[in-house]
Structures are given as C-alpha cells and as structure tokens.
Short mmCIF file of C-alpha atoms and ligand atoms in Angstrom, two decimals:
data_model
loop_
_atom_site.label_atom_id
_atom_site.label_comp_id
_atom_site.label_asym_id
_atom_site.label_seq_id
_atom_site.Cartn_x
_atom_site.Cartn_y
_atom_site.Cartn_z
CA MET A 1 54.07 52.83 94.45
CA TRP A 2 56.39 53.22 97.40
CA PHE A 3 59.25 53.79 94.99
CA CYS A 4 57.31 56.49 93.19
CA GLU A 5 56.40 58.21 96.43
CA SER A 6 59.90 58.36 97.80
CA PHE A 7 61.18 59.52 94.43
CA PHE A 8 58.45 62.15 94.35
CA LEU A 9 59.20 63.30 97.90
CA LYS A 10 62.87 63.66 97.22
CA ILE A 11 62.77 65.34 93.85
CA VAL A 12 59.55 67.31 93.92
CA TYR A 13 59.33 68.46 97.49
CA LYS A 14 62.99 69.08 98.30
CA PRO A 15 64.80 69.06 95.01
CA HIS A 16 66.89 72.15 95.79
CA LYS A 17 68.06 70.63 99.06
CA THR A 18 68.92 67.26 97.57
CA ILE A 19 70.82 68.72 94.65
CA TYR A 20 72.54 71.30 96.84
CA ASN A 21 73.65 68.71 99.41
CA THR A 22 74.96 66.40 96.74
CA LEU A 23 76.94 69.19 95.10
CA VAL A 24 78.36 70.53 98.35
CA ASN A 25 79.31 67.11 99.67
CA ASN A 26 80.98 66.14 96.42
CA LYS A 27 82.92 69.40 96.42
CA LYS A 28 83.97 69.00 100.06
CA GLN A 29 85.20 65.50 99.37
CA LEU A 30 87.07 66.68 96.27
CA LYS A 31 88.67 69.54 98.20
CA ARG A 32 89.79 67.16 100.95
CA GLU A 33 91.39 64.87 98.44
CA ILE A 34 93.02 67.67 96.46
CA ASN A 35 94.60 68.95 99.63
CA THR A 36 96.48 65.71 100.16
CA THR A 37 99.69 65.19 98.23
CA GLU A 38 98.12 62.13 96.56
CA ASN A 39 97.35 62.67 92.91
CA HIS A 40 94.72 59.93 92.78
CA ILE A 41 91.02 60.56 93.29
CA ASN A 42 88.75 57.55 93.60
CA GLY A 43 91.36 55.44 91.89
CA ARG A 44 91.71 57.81 88.93
CA ILE A 45 94.76 60.00 88.28
CA TYR A 46 94.04 63.61 89.20
CA ILE A 47 96.38 66.15 87.62
CA MET A 48 96.76 69.01 90.06
CA LYS A 49 95.64 72.35 88.65
CA ILE A 50 98.52 74.74 89.27
CA LEU A 51 96.32 77.41 90.87
CA GLU A 52 94.85 74.81 93.27
CA SER A 53 98.21 73.70 94.64
CA LYS A 54 99.01 74.60 98.22
CA PHE A 55 102.29 76.37 97.42
CA VAL A 56 100.65 78.64 94.82
CA ARG A 57 97.80 79.51 97.20
CA GLY A 58 100.34 80.22 99.98
CA PHE A 59 102.40 82.38 97.63
CA ILE A 60 99.36 84.42 96.53
CA LYS A 61 98.21 84.92 100.13
CA MET A 62 101.65 86.11 101.20
CA ALA A 63 101.87 88.56 98.27
CA ASP A 64 98.46 89.95 99.10
CA ASP A 65 99.28 90.22 102.80
CA GLY A 66 102.34 92.30 101.84
CA TYR A 67 100.24 94.50 99.57
CA GLN A 68 97.69 95.04 102.37
CA GLN A 69 100.55 96.18 104.63
CA GLY A 70 101.41 98.96 102.15
CA TRP A 71 104.81 97.56 101.16
CA HIS A 72 104.07 97.17 97.44
CA GLU A 73 103.21 100.46 95.78
CA ARG A 74 102.91 100.17 91.99
CA ASN A 75 105.22 97.30 90.90
CA GLY A 76 107.38 97.52 94.03
CA GLY A 77 108.76 94.34 95.58
CA ASN A 78 109.12 90.74 94.44
CA LEU A 79 108.74 87.21 95.78
CA SER A 80 110.18 83.81 94.85
CA TYR A 81 109.65 80.23 96.03
CA ARG A 82 111.83 77.16 95.27
CA LEU A 83 109.51 74.24 94.52
CA LYS A 84 109.86 70.88 96.27
CA PRO A 85 110.54 67.89 93.95
CA GLU A 86 107.08 66.43 94.74
CA GLU A 87 105.44 69.77 93.84
CA VAL A 88 107.24 69.78 90.50
CA GLU A 89 106.06 66.21 89.83
CA MET A 90 102.50 67.10 90.78
CA ILE A 91 102.20 70.04 88.38
CA LYS A 92 104.47 68.77 85.57
CA PRO A 93 101.63 67.60 83.31
CA ARG A 94 100.17 71.12 83.36
CA LEU A 95 103.40 73.01 82.56
CA ASN A 96 103.84 74.62 79.14
CA ALA A 97 106.05 72.93 76.59
CA PRO A 98 109.64 74.09 77.14
CA GLY A 99 110.55 77.28 75.25
CA GLU A 100 113.71 79.28 74.80
CA TRP A 101 116.41 79.50 77.46
CA THR A 102 117.23 83.04 78.63
CA PRO A 103 120.43 84.04 80.49
CA ILE A 104 119.85 84.82 84.19
CA GLY A 105 122.79 87.24 84.27
CA VAL A 106 124.45 85.43 87.19
CA GLU A 107 125.65 81.86 87.68
CA VAL A 108 123.83 79.71 90.25
CA PRO A 109 125.10 76.15 89.63
CA GLY A 110 123.81 75.13 93.07
CA LEU A 111 120.27 75.60 91.72
CA ALA A 112 120.70 73.68 88.44
CA GLY A 113 117.44 72.06 87.31
CA GLU A 114 115.34 73.68 90.06
CA PHE A 115 111.88 75.21 89.52
CA PHE A 116 110.79 78.54 91.05
CA LEU A 117 107.50 80.37 91.36
CA VAL A 118 108.30 84.08 90.96
CA THR A 119 106.55 87.41 90.56
CA GLY A 120 106.75 89.03 87.12
CA SER A 121 108.78 92.10 86.27
CA GLY A 122 106.61 95.23 86.25
CA LYS A 123 103.61 93.37 87.71
CA TYR A 124 101.69 94.92 90.58
CA PHE A 125 101.33 92.97 93.85
CA ARG A 126 97.78 94.32 94.17
CA ASN A 127 96.82 92.41 91.01
CA ILE A 128 98.32 89.05 91.98
CA ILE A 129 95.24 87.86 93.86
CA VAL A 130 92.89 88.76 90.98
CA ASP A 131 95.03 87.54 88.09
CA PRO A 132 97.85 85.27 89.24
CA GLU A 133 98.42 83.72 85.80
CA VAL A 134 99.22 87.17 84.40
CA CYS A 135 101.40 88.34 87.31
CA LEU A 136 103.34 85.18 88.22
CA ALA A 137 105.58 82.65 86.48
CA ILE A 138 107.04 79.24 87.14
CA ILE A 139 110.56 79.12 85.75
CA GLU A 140 112.96 76.21 85.30
CA LEU A 141 116.75 76.56 85.48
CA ASP A 142 119.06 74.67 83.11
CA GLU A 143 121.70 72.15 84.09
CA THR A 144 124.41 74.81 84.36
CA GLY A 145 122.41 77.24 86.48
CA THR A 146 123.01 80.10 84.03
CA ASN A 147 119.74 80.13 82.04
CA TYR A 148 116.02 79.99 82.80
CA ARG A 149 112.89 79.31 80.80
CA ILE A 150 109.25 80.06 81.60
CA ARG A 151 107.06 76.96 82.07
CA TRP A 152 103.82 78.54 83.36
CA GLY A 153 102.17 81.93 83.87
CA LEU A 154 102.85 85.43 82.46
CA VAL A 155 100.05 84.65 80.00
CA GLU A 156 100.02 88.21 78.68
CA GLY A 157 103.81 88.13 78.23
CA GLY A 158 106.65 89.48 80.32
CA ARG A 159 109.70 88.38 82.23
CA PRO A 160 110.41 87.18 85.77
CA THR A 161 111.14 89.81 88.43
CA SER A 162 113.84 92.38 87.64
CA GLU A 163 115.54 91.23 90.86
CA LEU A 164 115.90 87.63 89.63
CA PRO A 165 119.72 87.73 90.01
CA THR A 166 119.45 88.67 93.71
CA HIS A 167 116.64 86.18 94.36
CA LEU A 168 118.51 83.28 92.78
CA MET A 169 121.88 84.11 94.32
CA ASN A 170 120.19 84.33 97.75
CA HIS A 171 118.41 81.01 97.12
CA GLU A 172 121.71 79.38 96.20
CA VAL A 173 123.42 80.59 99.40
CA LYS A 174 120.49 79.63 101.64
CA LYS A 175 119.86 76.23 100.02
CA LYS A 176 123.46 75.28 100.79
CA LEU A 177 123.63 76.75 104.30
CA THR A 178 120.28 75.36 105.49
CA ASN A 179 120.52 71.94 103.79
CA GLY A 180 117.66 72.92 101.50
CA ARG A 181 115.27 74.09 104.23
CA HIS A 182 115.00 77.73 103.09
CA ARG A 183 112.70 78.06 100.07
CA VAL A 184 111.35 81.63 100.14
CA ILE A 185 113.05 84.94 99.28
CA TYR A 186 110.96 88.09 99.76
CA HIS A 187 111.72 91.69 98.81
CA ALA A 188 109.43 94.52 100.00
CA HIS A 189 109.52 98.30 100.14
CA THR A 190 109.07 98.53 103.89
CA THR A 191 108.41 102.17 104.73
CA ASN A 192 109.89 102.46 108.23
CA THR A 193 112.99 100.39 107.55
CA ILE A 194 113.66 102.57 104.50
CA ALA A 195 113.18 105.73 106.60
CA LEU A 196 115.80 104.52 109.10
CA THR A 197 118.40 104.20 106.32
CA PHE A 198 118.40 108.01 106.13
CA VAL A 199 119.18 108.59 109.81
CA LEU A 200 121.15 105.61 111.15
CA PRO A 201 124.71 104.77 110.07
CA LEU A 202 124.54 102.09 107.34
CA ASP A 203 126.20 99.54 109.58
CA ASP A 204 125.04 95.98 110.41
CA LYS A 205 125.94 96.41 114.09
CA VAL A 206 123.99 99.65 114.53
CA PHE A 207 120.89 98.46 112.66
CA THR A 208 120.82 95.11 114.45
CA ARG A 209 121.23 96.63 117.89
CA GLU A 210 118.68 99.43 117.35
CA LEU A 211 116.09 97.03 115.92
CA TRP A 212 116.68 94.53 118.75
CA GLU A 213 116.20 97.30 121.31
CA SER A 214 112.93 98.46 119.78
CA ALA A 215 110.94 95.27 120.46
CA THR A 216 111.73 92.45 122.88
CA GLU A 217 110.79 89.70 120.42
CA CYS A 218 113.39 90.84 117.85
CA PRO A 219 116.54 89.11 119.15
CA VAL A 220 114.53 85.87 119.35
CA VAL A 221 113.10 86.25 115.81
CA PHE A 222 116.36 87.32 114.15
CA PRO A 223 119.17 86.34 116.54
CA ASP A 224 121.79 86.51 113.76
CA GLY A 225 121.03 90.20 113.19
CA VAL A 226 120.54 92.13 109.96
CA GLY A 227 122.91 93.13 107.16
CA VAL A 228 122.87 96.51 105.44
CA VAL A 229 123.81 97.34 101.85
CA GLY A 230 124.59 100.99 101.04
CA TRP A 231 122.69 102.50 98.10
CA MET A 232 123.31 100.65 94.84
CA VAL A 233 121.62 100.42 91.45
CA PRO A 234 118.97 97.68 91.83
CA GLY A 235 118.26 94.84 89.43
CA GLY A 236 121.76 93.79 88.48
CA ARG A 237 124.61 91.45 89.22
CA GLU A 238 126.57 93.77 91.52
CA ILE A 239 123.80 94.25 94.09
CA ALA A 240 122.99 90.52 93.84
CA VAL A 241 126.57 89.55 94.71
CA LYS A 242 126.70 92.01 97.64
CA THR A 243 123.33 90.83 99.02
CA ALA A 244 124.14 87.14 98.66
CA GLU A 245 127.42 87.70 100.52
CA LEU A 246 125.47 89.14 103.48
CA MET A 247 122.88 86.33 103.26
CA LYS A 248 125.69 83.93 104.27
CA LYS A 249 125.52 85.57 107.71
CA TYR A 250 121.98 86.95 108.00
CA ASP A 251 118.39 86.07 107.01
CA VAL A 252 117.61 89.80 106.62
CA VAL A 253 119.35 92.30 104.35
CA ILE A 254 118.33 95.96 104.20
CA TRP A 255 118.91 97.94 101.01
CA ALA A 256 119.52 101.60 101.86
CA HIS A 257 116.79 103.96 100.62
CA HIS A 258 115.04 101.02 98.92
CA GLY A 259 113.71 98.15 101.06
CA MET A 260 114.42 94.78 102.57
CA PHE A 261 115.17 91.17 101.55
CA CYS A 262 114.31 88.23 103.81
CA SER A 263 114.96 84.50 103.48
CA GLY A 264 113.01 81.75 105.21
CA GLU A 265 111.77 78.18 105.20
CA ASP A 266 108.16 78.86 104.28
CA PHE A 267 105.71 81.68 103.58
CA ASP A 268 104.67 82.20 107.22
CA LEU A 269 108.20 82.32 108.61
CA THR A 270 109.52 84.61 105.86
CA PHE A 271 106.57 87.00 105.99
CA GLY A 272 106.69 86.95 109.80
CA LEU A 273 110.40 87.78 109.80
CA LEU A 274 110.04 90.77 107.47
CA HIS A 275 106.92 91.92 109.34
CA THR A 276 108.77 91.78 112.69
CA VAL A 277 111.75 93.78 111.42
CA GLU A 278 109.44 96.39 109.88
CA LYS A 279 107.30 96.63 113.05
CA SER A 280 110.41 97.23 115.13
CA ALA A 281 111.58 99.87 112.62
CA GLU A 282 108.18 101.56 112.99
CA ILE A 283 108.61 101.73 116.77
CA LEU A 284 112.10 103.15 116.34
CA VAL A 285 110.82 105.78 113.88
CA LYS A 286 108.21 106.80 116.48
CA ILE A 287 110.85 106.96 119.25
CA LEU A 288 113.18 109.08 117.11
CA SER A 289 110.25 111.32 116.14
CA MET A 290 109.61 112.03 119.83
CA THR A 291 113.17 112.37 121.12
CA PRO A 292 116.78 111.93 120.00
CA ARG A 293 117.56 110.29 123.36
CA LYS A 294 115.92 107.21 124.89
CA LEU A 295 115.27 107.53 128.62
CA GLN A 296 115.54 103.76 129.09
CA THR A 297 116.00 100.73 126.86
CA ILE A 298 116.88 97.02 126.78
CA THR A 299 120.50 96.74 127.93
CA PRO A 300 123.25 94.32 126.82
CA ASP A 301 122.78 92.37 130.07
CA ASN A 302 119.01 92.21 129.44
CA PHE A 303 119.78 90.70 126.02
CA ARG A 304 122.13 88.15 127.60
CA ALA A 305 119.37 87.14 130.07
CA LEU A 306 116.87 86.89 127.22
CA ALA A 307 119.25 84.73 125.19
CA LYS A 308 119.64 82.33 128.12
CA ASP A 309 115.91 81.92 128.75
CA PHE A 310 114.91 81.74 125.08
CA LYS A 311 117.87 79.50 124.21
CA VAL A 312 119.17 81.66 121.38
CA SER A 313 122.75 82.69 120.88
CA LEU A 314 123.23 86.43 120.41
CA PRO A 315 126.63 87.40 118.98
CA GLU A 316 128.56 89.65 121.38
CA GLU A 317 129.48 91.96 118.45
CA PHE A 318 125.95 93.41 118.72
CA LEU A 319 126.04 93.83 122.52
CA TYR A 320 128.61 96.63 122.61
CA GLU A 321 128.57 99.33 125.28
CA LYS A 322 127.22 102.66 124.01
CA GLU A 323 128.71 106.01 125.06
O1 2HA B 1 110.10 97.07 91.02
O2 2HA B 1 111.14 96.31 93.82
O3 2HA B 1 113.70 96.39 93.32
C1 2HA B 1 110.46 95.93 91.66
C2 2HA B 1 111.46 96.23 92.67
C3 2HA B 1 112.84 96.44 92.24
ZN1 ZN B 2 112.58 97.05 95.16
#
C-alpha cells in the first residue's frame, strides 16, 4: 500500500517534475563529464562528438565574434587552429576515412602529420555558427608537409580556405619560434586598419608607432610591433612567403588594402590581439578625420616609462623622434 501511494504521488501528481528533473540532472552530469578531457563516462568509452569538443566550440565562437564585429563581409576572412595531440586522439574515431592527398602549394615540413581545423574556401563566416559542418574542415597534413587531406566537415563539398598557404606557413614559423605554444592564425578584413593603409606609409615602423600612440594598452598587447605587406595578389605562395617572413618578427601582419593576420596561443588571445589593433586603428582614423596634426600624444619617453612599469621590452626602432 505504502509503495503504491508513493509511486502514485511521484508519477501521478508530479510526473512532469520528476521526469524533468531526471532529464536535466542526467544532462548536467553528462555535460560535466564531456567537458573533461577524459573519454570515459561511467566506466564506458565515450567517443567525443566533434561538434561538442571544446576547441571546435571555441573556434565557432571566435568566428562568430569576428562576424559580429563586421570584419567578415561575404566570404571574407579565414581562421585556422592547430589541434593538440590529445584533441586528435579524442576525435579520431569520428574522422572520415582518409581520402585523396591534395598539394598545399607550399612546403611546411615543420607541420608534418599535424591536424588543423580551418574555415572553408568561399564559406561565409555568418553561416559558421548555423552550419559548422558545411563551413569548416579538419585537415591532416602528410609526412612531408606538402599535401593535405580532408578528414571531417565540408559536407556539401569544397576546399579549405584559399589562404591555406599563408595560414600553414605562419603556423610553421610560430610553432618553431614559440615551442608549439601558438596554435591560432586569424585573417580578418578589419575596416579601420585597411583604411589606414591608404594614408600611412606602408612601413612597419610608422604603423607600429601610430597604432601604439592611439591607445595606451597597445605597446603592452603587441610590444613587438606590427609588420606591413604592400599590396599583393592574395591566396598564393608569394604572399604566404612574405607574410611568414614578417611573422618571424611580429604576431601581427597587415596586408595593404586587404586586412590583417594575427597569430596567438589560443582563441581569446588571438581574437583579443586583432581586436586591439583594429580598435586602435579606429581611434587613429577618427583623429585623422578631425585633424592632420595631433595636439598632444604619447611620447617616446612615455613609452619607455610604460615599458618599465609593465615589464615589456619595446624596441627602440619604434621610438624615433618625429620632426
Ligand atoms: O575570401 O579573405 O583573403 C577570403 C579571403 C581571402
Ligand atoms: Zn582576405
């Protein structure tokens, strides 16, 4: 009798609540466990769904943040992420069977065997959040670093980003120089930075100094400065080689009349770097729209004082005296 009553109370009087709580609690528990790097749930092997993995969610969020900023009209811009070995292991059972190798167009032996999550050529950033499996791909490089093959994504067909040569050459440079810490390369069509390439000399020293002067945080966020590439045809080997050469010195490279490339350790740092440069460019565009001559600014000695307090080293080549 007692058994029947309690059963009755639970199921008949509050069935919605009981079922709801059970479902929600189970889901919460599952989410908690999926978020760990363990691939076991309650003693059973759990094969991570690619779209559930933290790096894919971070990638999609960053792409959408860039779109919301207005940096990705149509199919403008591209993003790539070098997977960690444990991420590759985690998703391996869900990758497609290996297909054909395709030439990258450049040689990146320092990235042999690595896996990358990349945006697709011709895909729109605004669609990534709604249909990531159509817009993105995971590619694998061969043992010579000259060919890639698609292992996930681009389910309606397509190729990795048209800027794959620049992305991979930048990754190769940064992997070596940062002992593997840098994993993200981001290219965006940043309006204000592009506008400045029509009015400032296309010179690393000028761009670095003017951007540093336009916002106090800049020398702390990009103490090495920024590199500038004069106008070139995008998408090929030549612009990739030129950009990668500058990436040996800088984490930021501006492409005249086109956009910006940034390199960083993770999605937050890389997005934050590009966002900071673009914000500073916006301030400079506003200054130049008001007057050709600044009444006051941050001086070379101010920068030296900043460097001391914030413990960054600012190369003297950018702290020249202006006439
Ligand atoms: O269309 O941004 O540089 C993608 C690009 C090419
Ligand atoms: Zn572009």
